[in-house]
CSV table of C-alpha atoms in Angstrom, one decimal:
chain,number,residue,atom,x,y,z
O,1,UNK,CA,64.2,253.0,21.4
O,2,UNK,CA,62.1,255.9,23.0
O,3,UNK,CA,60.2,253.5,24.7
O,4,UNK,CA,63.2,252.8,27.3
O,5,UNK,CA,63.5,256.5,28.4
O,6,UNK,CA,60.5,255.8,31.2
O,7,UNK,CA,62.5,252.8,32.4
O,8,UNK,CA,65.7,254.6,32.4
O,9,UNK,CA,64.4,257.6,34.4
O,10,UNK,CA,63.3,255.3,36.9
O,11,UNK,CA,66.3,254.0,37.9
O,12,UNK,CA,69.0,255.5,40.6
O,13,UNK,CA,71.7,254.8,37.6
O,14,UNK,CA,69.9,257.5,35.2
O,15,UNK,CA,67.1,259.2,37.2
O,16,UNK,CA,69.3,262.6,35.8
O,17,UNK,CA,67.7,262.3,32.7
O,18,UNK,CA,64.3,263.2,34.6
O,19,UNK,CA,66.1,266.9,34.1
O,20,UNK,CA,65.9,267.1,30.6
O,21,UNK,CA,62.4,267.6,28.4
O,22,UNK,CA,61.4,264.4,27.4
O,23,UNK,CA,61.1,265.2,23.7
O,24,UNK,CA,64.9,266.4,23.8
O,25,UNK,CA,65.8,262.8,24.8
O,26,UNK,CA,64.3,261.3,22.0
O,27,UNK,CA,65.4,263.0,19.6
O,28,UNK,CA,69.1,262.2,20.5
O,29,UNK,CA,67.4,258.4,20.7
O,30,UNK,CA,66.1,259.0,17.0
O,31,UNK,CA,70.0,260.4,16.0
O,32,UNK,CA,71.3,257.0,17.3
O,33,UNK,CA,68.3,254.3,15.4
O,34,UNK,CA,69.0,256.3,12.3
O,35,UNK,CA,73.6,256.2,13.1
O,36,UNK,CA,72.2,252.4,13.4
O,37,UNK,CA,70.3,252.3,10.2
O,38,UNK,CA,72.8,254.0,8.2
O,39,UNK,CA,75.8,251.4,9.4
O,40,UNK,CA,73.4,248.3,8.6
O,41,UNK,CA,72.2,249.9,5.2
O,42,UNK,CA,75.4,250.8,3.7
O,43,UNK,CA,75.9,248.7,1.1
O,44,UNK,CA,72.4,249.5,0.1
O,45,UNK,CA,71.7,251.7,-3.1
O,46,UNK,CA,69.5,253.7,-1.5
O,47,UNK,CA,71.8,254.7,0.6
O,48,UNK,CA,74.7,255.0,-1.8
O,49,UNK,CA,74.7,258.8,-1.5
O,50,UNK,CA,74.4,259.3,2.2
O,51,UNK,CA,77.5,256.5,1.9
O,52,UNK,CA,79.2,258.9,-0.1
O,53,UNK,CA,78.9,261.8,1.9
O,54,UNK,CA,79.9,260.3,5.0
O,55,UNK,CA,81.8,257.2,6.2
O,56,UNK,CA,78.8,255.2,7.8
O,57,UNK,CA,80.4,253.2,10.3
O,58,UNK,CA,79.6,252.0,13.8
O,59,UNK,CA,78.2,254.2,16.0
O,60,UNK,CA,80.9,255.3,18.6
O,61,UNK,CA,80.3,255.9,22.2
O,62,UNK,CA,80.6,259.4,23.1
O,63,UNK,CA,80.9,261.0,26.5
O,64,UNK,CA,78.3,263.8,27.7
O,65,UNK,CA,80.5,266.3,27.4
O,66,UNK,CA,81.6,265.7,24.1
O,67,UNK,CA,78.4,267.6,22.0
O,68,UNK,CA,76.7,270.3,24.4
O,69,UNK,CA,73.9,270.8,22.4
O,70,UNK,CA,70.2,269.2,21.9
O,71,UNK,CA,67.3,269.9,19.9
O,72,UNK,CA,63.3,270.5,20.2
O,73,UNK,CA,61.1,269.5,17.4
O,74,UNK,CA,58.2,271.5,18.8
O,75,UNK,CA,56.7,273.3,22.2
O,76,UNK,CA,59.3,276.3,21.9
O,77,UNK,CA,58.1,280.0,21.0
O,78,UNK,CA,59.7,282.8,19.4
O,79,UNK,CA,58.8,286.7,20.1
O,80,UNK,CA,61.1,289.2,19.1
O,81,UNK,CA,64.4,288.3,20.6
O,82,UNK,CA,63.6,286.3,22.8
O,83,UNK,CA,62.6,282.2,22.7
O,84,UNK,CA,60.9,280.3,24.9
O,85,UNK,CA,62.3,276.3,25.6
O,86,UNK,CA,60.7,274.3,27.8
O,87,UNK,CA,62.0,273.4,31.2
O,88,UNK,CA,64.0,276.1,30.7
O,89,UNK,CA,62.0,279.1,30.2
O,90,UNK,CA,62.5,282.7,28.0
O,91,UNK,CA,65.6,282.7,27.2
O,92,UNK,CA,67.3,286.1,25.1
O,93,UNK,CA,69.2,285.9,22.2
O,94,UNK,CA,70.5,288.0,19.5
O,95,UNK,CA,69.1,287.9,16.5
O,96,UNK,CA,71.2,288.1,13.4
O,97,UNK,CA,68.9,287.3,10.8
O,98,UNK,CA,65.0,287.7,10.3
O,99,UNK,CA,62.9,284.4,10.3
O,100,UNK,CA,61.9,283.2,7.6
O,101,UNK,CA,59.1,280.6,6.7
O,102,UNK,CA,57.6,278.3,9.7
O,103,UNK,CA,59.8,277.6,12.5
O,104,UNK,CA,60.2,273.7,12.4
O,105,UNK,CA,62.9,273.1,14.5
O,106,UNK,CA,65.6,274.3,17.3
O,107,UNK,CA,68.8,273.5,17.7
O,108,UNK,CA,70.4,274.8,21.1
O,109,UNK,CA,74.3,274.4,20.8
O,110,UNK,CA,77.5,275.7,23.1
O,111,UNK,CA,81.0,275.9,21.3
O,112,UNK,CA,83.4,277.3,24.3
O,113,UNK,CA,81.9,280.1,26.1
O,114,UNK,CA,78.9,280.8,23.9
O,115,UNK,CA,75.6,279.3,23.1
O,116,UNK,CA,73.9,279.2,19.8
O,117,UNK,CA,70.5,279.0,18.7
O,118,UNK,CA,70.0,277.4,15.2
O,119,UNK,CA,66.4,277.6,14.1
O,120,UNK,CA,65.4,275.3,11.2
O,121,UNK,CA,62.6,277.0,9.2
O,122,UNK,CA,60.0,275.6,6.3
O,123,UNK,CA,59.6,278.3,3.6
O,124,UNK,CA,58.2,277.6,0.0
O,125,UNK,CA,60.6,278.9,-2.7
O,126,UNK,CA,59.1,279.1,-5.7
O,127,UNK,CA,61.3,277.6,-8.4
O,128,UNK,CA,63.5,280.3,-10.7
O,129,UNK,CA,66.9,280.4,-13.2
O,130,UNK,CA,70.1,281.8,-12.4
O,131,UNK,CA,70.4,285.2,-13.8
O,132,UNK,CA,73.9,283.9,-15.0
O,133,UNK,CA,72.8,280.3,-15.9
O,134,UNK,CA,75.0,281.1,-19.4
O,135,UNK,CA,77.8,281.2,-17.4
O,136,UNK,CA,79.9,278.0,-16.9
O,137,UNK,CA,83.4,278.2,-15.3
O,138,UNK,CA,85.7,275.3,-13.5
O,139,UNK,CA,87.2,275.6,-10.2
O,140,UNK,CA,90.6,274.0,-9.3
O,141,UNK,CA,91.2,274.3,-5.3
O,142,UNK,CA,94.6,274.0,-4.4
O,143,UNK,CA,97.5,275.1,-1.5
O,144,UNK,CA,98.9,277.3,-3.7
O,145,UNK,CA,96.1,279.5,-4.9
O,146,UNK,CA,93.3,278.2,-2.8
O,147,UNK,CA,90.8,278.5,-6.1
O,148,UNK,CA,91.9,279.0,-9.5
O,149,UNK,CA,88.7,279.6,-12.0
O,150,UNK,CA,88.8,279.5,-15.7
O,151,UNK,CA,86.0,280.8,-17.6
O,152,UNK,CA,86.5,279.8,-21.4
O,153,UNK,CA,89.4,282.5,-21.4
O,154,UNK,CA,93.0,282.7,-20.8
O,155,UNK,CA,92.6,284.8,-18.2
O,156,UNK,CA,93.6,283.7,-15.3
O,157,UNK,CA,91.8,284.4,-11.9
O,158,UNK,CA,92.3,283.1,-8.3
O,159,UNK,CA,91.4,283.8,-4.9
O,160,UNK,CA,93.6,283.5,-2.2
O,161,UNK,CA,93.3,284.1,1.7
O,162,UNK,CA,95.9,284.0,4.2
O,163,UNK,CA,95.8,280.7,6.1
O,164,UNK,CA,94.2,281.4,9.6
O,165,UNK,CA,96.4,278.6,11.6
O,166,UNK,CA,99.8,280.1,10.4
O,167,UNK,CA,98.2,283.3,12.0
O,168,UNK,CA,97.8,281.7,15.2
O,169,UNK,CA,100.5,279.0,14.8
O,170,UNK,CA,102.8,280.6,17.6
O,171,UNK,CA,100.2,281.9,19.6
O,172,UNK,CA,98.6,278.2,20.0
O,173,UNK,CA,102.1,276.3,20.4
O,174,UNK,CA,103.1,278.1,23.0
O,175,UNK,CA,99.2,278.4,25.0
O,176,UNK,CA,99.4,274.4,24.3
O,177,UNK,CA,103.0,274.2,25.9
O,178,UNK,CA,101.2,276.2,29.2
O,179,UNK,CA,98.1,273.6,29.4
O,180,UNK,CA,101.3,270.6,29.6
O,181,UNK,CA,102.4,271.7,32.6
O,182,UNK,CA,99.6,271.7,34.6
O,183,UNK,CA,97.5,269.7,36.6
O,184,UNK,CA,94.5,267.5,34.2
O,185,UNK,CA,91.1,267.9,35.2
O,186,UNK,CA,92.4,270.6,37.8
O,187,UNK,CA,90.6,274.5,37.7
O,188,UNK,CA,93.8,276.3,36.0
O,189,UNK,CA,93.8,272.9,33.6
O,190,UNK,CA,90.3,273.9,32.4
O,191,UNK,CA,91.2,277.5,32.2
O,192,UNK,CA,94.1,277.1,29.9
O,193,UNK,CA,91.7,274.8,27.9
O,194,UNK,CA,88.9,277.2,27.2
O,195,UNK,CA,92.0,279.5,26.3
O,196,UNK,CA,92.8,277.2,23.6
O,197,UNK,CA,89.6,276.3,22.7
O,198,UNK,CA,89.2,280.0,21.9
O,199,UNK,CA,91.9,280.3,19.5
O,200,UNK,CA,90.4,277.3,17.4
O,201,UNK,CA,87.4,278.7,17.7
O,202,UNK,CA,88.7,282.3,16.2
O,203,UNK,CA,90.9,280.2,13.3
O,204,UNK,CA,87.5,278.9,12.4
O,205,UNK,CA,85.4,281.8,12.4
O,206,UNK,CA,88.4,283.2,10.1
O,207,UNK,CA,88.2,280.4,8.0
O,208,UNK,CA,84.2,280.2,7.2
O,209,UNK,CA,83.9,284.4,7.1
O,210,UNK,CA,86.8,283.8,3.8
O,211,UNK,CA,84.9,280.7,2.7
O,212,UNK,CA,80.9,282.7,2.5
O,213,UNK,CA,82.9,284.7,0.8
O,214,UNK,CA,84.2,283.2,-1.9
O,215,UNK,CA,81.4,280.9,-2.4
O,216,UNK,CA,79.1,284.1,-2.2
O,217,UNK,CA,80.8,285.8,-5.2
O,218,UNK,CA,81.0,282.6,-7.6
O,219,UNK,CA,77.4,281.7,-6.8
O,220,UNK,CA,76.2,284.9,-7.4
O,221,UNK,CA,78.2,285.4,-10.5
O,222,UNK,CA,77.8,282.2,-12.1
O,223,UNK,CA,75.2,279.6,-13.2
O,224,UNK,CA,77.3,276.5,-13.9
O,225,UNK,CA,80.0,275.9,-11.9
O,226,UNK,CA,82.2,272.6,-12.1
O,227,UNK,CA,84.3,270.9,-9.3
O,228,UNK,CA,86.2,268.0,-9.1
O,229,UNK,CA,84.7,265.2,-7.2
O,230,UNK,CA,87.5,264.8,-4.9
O,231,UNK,CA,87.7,262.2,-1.9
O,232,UNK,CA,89.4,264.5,0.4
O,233,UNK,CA,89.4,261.9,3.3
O,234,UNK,CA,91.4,259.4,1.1
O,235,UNK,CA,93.7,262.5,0.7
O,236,UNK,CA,94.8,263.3,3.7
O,237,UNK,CA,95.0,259.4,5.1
O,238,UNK,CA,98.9,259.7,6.9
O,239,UNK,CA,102.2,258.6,5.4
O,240,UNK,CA,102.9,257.0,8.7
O,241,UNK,CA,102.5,253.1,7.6
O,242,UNK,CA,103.6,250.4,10.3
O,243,UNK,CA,106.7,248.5,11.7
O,244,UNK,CA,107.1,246.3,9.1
O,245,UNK,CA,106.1,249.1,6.2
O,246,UNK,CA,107.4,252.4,7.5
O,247,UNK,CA,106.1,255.6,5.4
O,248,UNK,CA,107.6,257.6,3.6
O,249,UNK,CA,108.1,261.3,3.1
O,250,UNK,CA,106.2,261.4,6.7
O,251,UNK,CA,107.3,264.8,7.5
O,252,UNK,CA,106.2,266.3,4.1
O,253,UNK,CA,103.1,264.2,3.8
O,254,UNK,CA,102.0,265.7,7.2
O,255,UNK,CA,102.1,269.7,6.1
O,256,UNK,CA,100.5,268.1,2.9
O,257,UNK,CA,97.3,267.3,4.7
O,258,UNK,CA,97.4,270.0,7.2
O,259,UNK,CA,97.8,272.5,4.8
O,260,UNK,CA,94.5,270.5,2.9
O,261,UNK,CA,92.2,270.4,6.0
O,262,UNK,CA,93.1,274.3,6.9
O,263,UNK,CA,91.7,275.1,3.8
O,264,UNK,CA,88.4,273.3,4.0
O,265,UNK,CA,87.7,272.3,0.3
O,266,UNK,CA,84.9,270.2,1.7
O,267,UNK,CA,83.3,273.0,3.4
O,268,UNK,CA,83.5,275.2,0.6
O,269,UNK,CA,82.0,273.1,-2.1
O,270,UNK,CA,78.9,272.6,0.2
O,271,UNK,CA,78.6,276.1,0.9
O,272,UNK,CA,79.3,276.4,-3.0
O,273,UNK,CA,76.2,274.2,-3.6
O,274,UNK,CA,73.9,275.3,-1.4
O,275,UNK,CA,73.9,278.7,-2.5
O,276,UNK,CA,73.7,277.9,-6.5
O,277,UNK,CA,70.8,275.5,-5.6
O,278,UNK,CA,68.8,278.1,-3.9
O,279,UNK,CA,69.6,280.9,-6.7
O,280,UNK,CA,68.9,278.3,-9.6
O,281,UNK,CA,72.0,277.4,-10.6
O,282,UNK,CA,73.7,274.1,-10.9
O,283,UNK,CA,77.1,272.8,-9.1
O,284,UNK,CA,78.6,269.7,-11.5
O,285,UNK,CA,81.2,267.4,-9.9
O,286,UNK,CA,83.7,265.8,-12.2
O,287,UNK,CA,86.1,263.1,-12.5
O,288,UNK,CA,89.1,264.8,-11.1
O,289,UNK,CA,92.0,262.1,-12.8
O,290,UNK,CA,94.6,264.0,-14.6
O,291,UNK,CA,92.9,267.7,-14.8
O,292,UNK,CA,96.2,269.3,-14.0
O,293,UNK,CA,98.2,266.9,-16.4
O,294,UNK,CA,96.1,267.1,-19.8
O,295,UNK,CA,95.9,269.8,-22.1
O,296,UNK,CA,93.0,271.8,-22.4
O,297,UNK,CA,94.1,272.8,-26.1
O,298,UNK,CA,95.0,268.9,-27.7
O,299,UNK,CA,93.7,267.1,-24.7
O,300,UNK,CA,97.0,265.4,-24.8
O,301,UNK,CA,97.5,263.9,-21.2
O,302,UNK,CA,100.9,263.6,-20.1
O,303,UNK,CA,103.1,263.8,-16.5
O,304,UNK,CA,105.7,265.4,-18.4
O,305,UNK,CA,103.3,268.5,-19.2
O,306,UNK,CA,103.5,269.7,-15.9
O,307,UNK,CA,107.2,271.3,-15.8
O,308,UNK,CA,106.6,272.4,-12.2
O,309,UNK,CA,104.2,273.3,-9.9
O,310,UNK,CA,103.1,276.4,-11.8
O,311,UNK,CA,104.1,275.6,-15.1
O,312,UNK,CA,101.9,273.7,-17.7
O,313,UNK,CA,104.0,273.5,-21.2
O,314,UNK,CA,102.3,270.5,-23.5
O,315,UNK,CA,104.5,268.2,-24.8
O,316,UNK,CA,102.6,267.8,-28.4
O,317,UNK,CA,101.3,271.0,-29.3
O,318,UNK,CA,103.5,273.4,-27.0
O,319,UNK,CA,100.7,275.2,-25.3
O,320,UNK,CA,101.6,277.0,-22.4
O,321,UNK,CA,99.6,278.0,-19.6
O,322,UNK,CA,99.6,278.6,-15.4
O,323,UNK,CA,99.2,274.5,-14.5
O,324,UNK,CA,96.2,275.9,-12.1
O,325,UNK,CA,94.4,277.4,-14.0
O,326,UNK,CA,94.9,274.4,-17.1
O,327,UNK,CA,93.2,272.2,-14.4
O,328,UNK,CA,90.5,274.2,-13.6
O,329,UNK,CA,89.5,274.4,-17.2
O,330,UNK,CA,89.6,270.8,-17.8
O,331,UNK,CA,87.3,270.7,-15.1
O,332,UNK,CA,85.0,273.1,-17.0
O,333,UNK,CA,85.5,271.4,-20.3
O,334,UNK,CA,84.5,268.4,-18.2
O,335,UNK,CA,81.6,270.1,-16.8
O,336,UNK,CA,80.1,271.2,-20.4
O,337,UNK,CA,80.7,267.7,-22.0
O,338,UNK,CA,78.9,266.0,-19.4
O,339,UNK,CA,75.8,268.6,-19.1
O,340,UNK,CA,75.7,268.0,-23.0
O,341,UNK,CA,77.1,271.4,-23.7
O,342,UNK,CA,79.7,272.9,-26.1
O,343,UNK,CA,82.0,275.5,-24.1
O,344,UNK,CA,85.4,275.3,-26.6
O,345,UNK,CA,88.4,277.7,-25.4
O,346,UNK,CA,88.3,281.5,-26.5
O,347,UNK,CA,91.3,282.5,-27.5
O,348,UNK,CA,92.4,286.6,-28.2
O,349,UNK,CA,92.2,288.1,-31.4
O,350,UNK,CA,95.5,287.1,-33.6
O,351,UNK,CA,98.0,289.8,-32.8
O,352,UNK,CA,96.1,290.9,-29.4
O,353,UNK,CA,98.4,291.2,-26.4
O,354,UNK,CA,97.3,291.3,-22.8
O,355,UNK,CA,100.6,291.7,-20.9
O,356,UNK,CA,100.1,289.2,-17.9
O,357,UNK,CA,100.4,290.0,-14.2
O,358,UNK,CA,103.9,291.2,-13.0
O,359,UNK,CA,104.9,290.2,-16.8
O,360,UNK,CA,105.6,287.1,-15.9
O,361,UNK,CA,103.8,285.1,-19.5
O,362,UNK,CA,104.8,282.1,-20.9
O,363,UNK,CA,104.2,282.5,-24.3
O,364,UNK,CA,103.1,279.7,-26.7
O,365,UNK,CA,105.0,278.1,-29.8
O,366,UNK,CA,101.9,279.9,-32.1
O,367,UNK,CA,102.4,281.2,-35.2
O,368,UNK,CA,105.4,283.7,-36.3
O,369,UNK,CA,104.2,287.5,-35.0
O,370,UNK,CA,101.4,286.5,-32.9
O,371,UNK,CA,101.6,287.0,-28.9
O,372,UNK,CA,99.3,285.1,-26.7
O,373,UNK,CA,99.7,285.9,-23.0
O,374,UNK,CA,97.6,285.7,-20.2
O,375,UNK,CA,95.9,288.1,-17.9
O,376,UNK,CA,96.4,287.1,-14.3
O,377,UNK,CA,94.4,288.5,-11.7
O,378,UNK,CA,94.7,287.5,-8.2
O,379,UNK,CA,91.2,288.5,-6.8
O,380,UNK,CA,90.3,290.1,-3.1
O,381,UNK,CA,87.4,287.9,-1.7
O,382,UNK,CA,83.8,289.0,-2.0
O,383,UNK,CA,84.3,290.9,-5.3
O,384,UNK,CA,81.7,291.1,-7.6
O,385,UNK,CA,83.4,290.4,-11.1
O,386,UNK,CA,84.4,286.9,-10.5
């Protein structure tokens, strides 16, 4: 398709393109063949995991304003804190982070007011183990407790953050209430909505500063690390139906998949895998089916297990446990059998108590004199025991 860029710029329609450097332009020509290639291929198994990562449909027409940014694949320098883009010139920036490996690649990109250089980079690794590669644990994400981890213990250990939109819930209903009333298109119009684009843009710094985070302190903590292979998209499809079939629960369903896409579960399990891939470690997705509903004890799988939301008592052998944490370690049981491992459930010594958090145990139909409760620990992001 690059070879229509000399006819395009030679017409009155597009002669603006004559602006831009020419390599810039085909490389947003190479994004669209390959949007093309990916929508024709598929159904092809070669292409089953890009499928799976992303719905691969028809390329949609997007207006110039939509993505401000563009990308040179070579002819740009880099000294100090400064780069150098052609057609452009020397342009500062501020550099966060050394350079490492051969610059392949940059990415020049404007959310709101700011502009962002991303600079791809080639860098040989050489290949090494987790320090922790011993250490297997499943994750259970949730609304509740936004991760719930279970080790091979009872002990139960979450990490929560407070959700960034209720933060700025009143601040943005009432800026989007001001941006109604005036004038689209007009000067204060585009005021109000660079206002509101900087709210979302501080809810989403929030949310991805707790997210590196989290991921950080799991990566670094632990080798194996199970997830369920969720299809969050199918999730948080709306309630709405049509004429003929209304939805129901609408209303509920709605705060359901808010609540889901404030959290960003996607995000955080690519973040999650990216950073035990390059420290040697291994990120295992599992079939998610019934991890909060069978027990991790008699692998008994029932609806009636789970009492309520936070309650897991088993039906046939009585064992009691936070229903969180029960899923995340039939993920991790999950995760063991399907590397080929053995990782059974460590219980206390008989007669060992470890009170629980706030007191609040359920304690398990076990044998006369013994008392199993569980530790809960409700851990501050970043933390290095995790």
């Amino acid at each position: 398709m690059a070879g229509f860029l000399k006819l395009w710029k030679q017409s009155k329609e597009y002669g603006f393109l004559k602006e831009a450097h020419s390599q810039v332009l085909q490389q947003a020509l190479k994004d669209l063949e390959k949007a093309f290639k990916d929508f024709l291929n598929h159904d092809k198994p070669a292409h089953e995991e890009c499928r799976l990562q992303k719905n691969k449909g028809f390329p949609n027409f997007k207006k110039k304003n939509i993505h401000n940014s563009f990308r040179y694949p070579q002819g740009f320098k880099i000294e100090g804190n400064r780069i150098f883009l052609p057609k452009i010139g020397w342009v500062g920036f501020f550099k966060s982070r050394d350079i490492r490996g051969i610059p392949k690649n940059v990415t020049i990109k404007k959310e709101n007011s700011h502009w962002y250089v991303s600079i791809q980079t080639e860098e040989e690794i050489p290949e090494q183990a987790h320090p922790k590669i011993g250490s297997i644990i499943g994750i259970d994400v949730g609304i509740v407790h936004f991760v719930s981890i279970a080790d091979g213990t009872l002990n139960e250990q979450f990490i929560d953050f407070p959700s960034p939109l209720k933060m700025y819930s009143k601040r943005l209903a009432r800026e989007q209430r001001k941006l109604s009333r005036k004038k689209k298109f007009s000067k204060n119009w585009i005021k109000q909505k660079n206002r509101i684009s900087k709210i979302h843009e501080d809810i989403s710094n929030i949310r991805k500063d707790y997210l590196h985070k989290a991921s950080t302190a799991i990566a670094k903590n632990h080798g194996i690390v199970g997830v369920e292979d969720l299809k969050i998209k199918n999730m948080i499809k709306s309630a709405r139906g049509t004429k003929e079939n209304p939805g129901h629960n609408v209303r509920a369903k709605s705060g359901l998949n808010r609540a889901i896409l404030n959290q960003g579960w996607g995000m955080f399990k690519e973040m999650l895998e990216y950073k035990l891939n390059y420290s040697g470690g291994i990120l295992v997705r599992v079939f998610p089916k019934g991890t909060s509903i069978t027990c991790p004890e008699c692998s008994y799988e029932s609806k009636e297990n789970r009492k309520s939301q936070a309650v897991f008592v088993c039906k046939s052998c009585g064992f009691t446990h936070n229903a969180d944490w029960v899923g995340a370690e039939i993920v991790r049981q999950r995760t063991a059998k399907k590397l080929g491992l053995v990782a059974p459930l460590i219980y206390p010594a008989v007669g060992h108590t470890v009170e629980a958090c706030g007191g609040k145990g359920h304690k398990p139909p076990y044998e006369a004199g013994t008392s199993r409760k569980e530790q809960s620990s409700t851990a501050p992001l970043g933390i290095s025991n995790l």
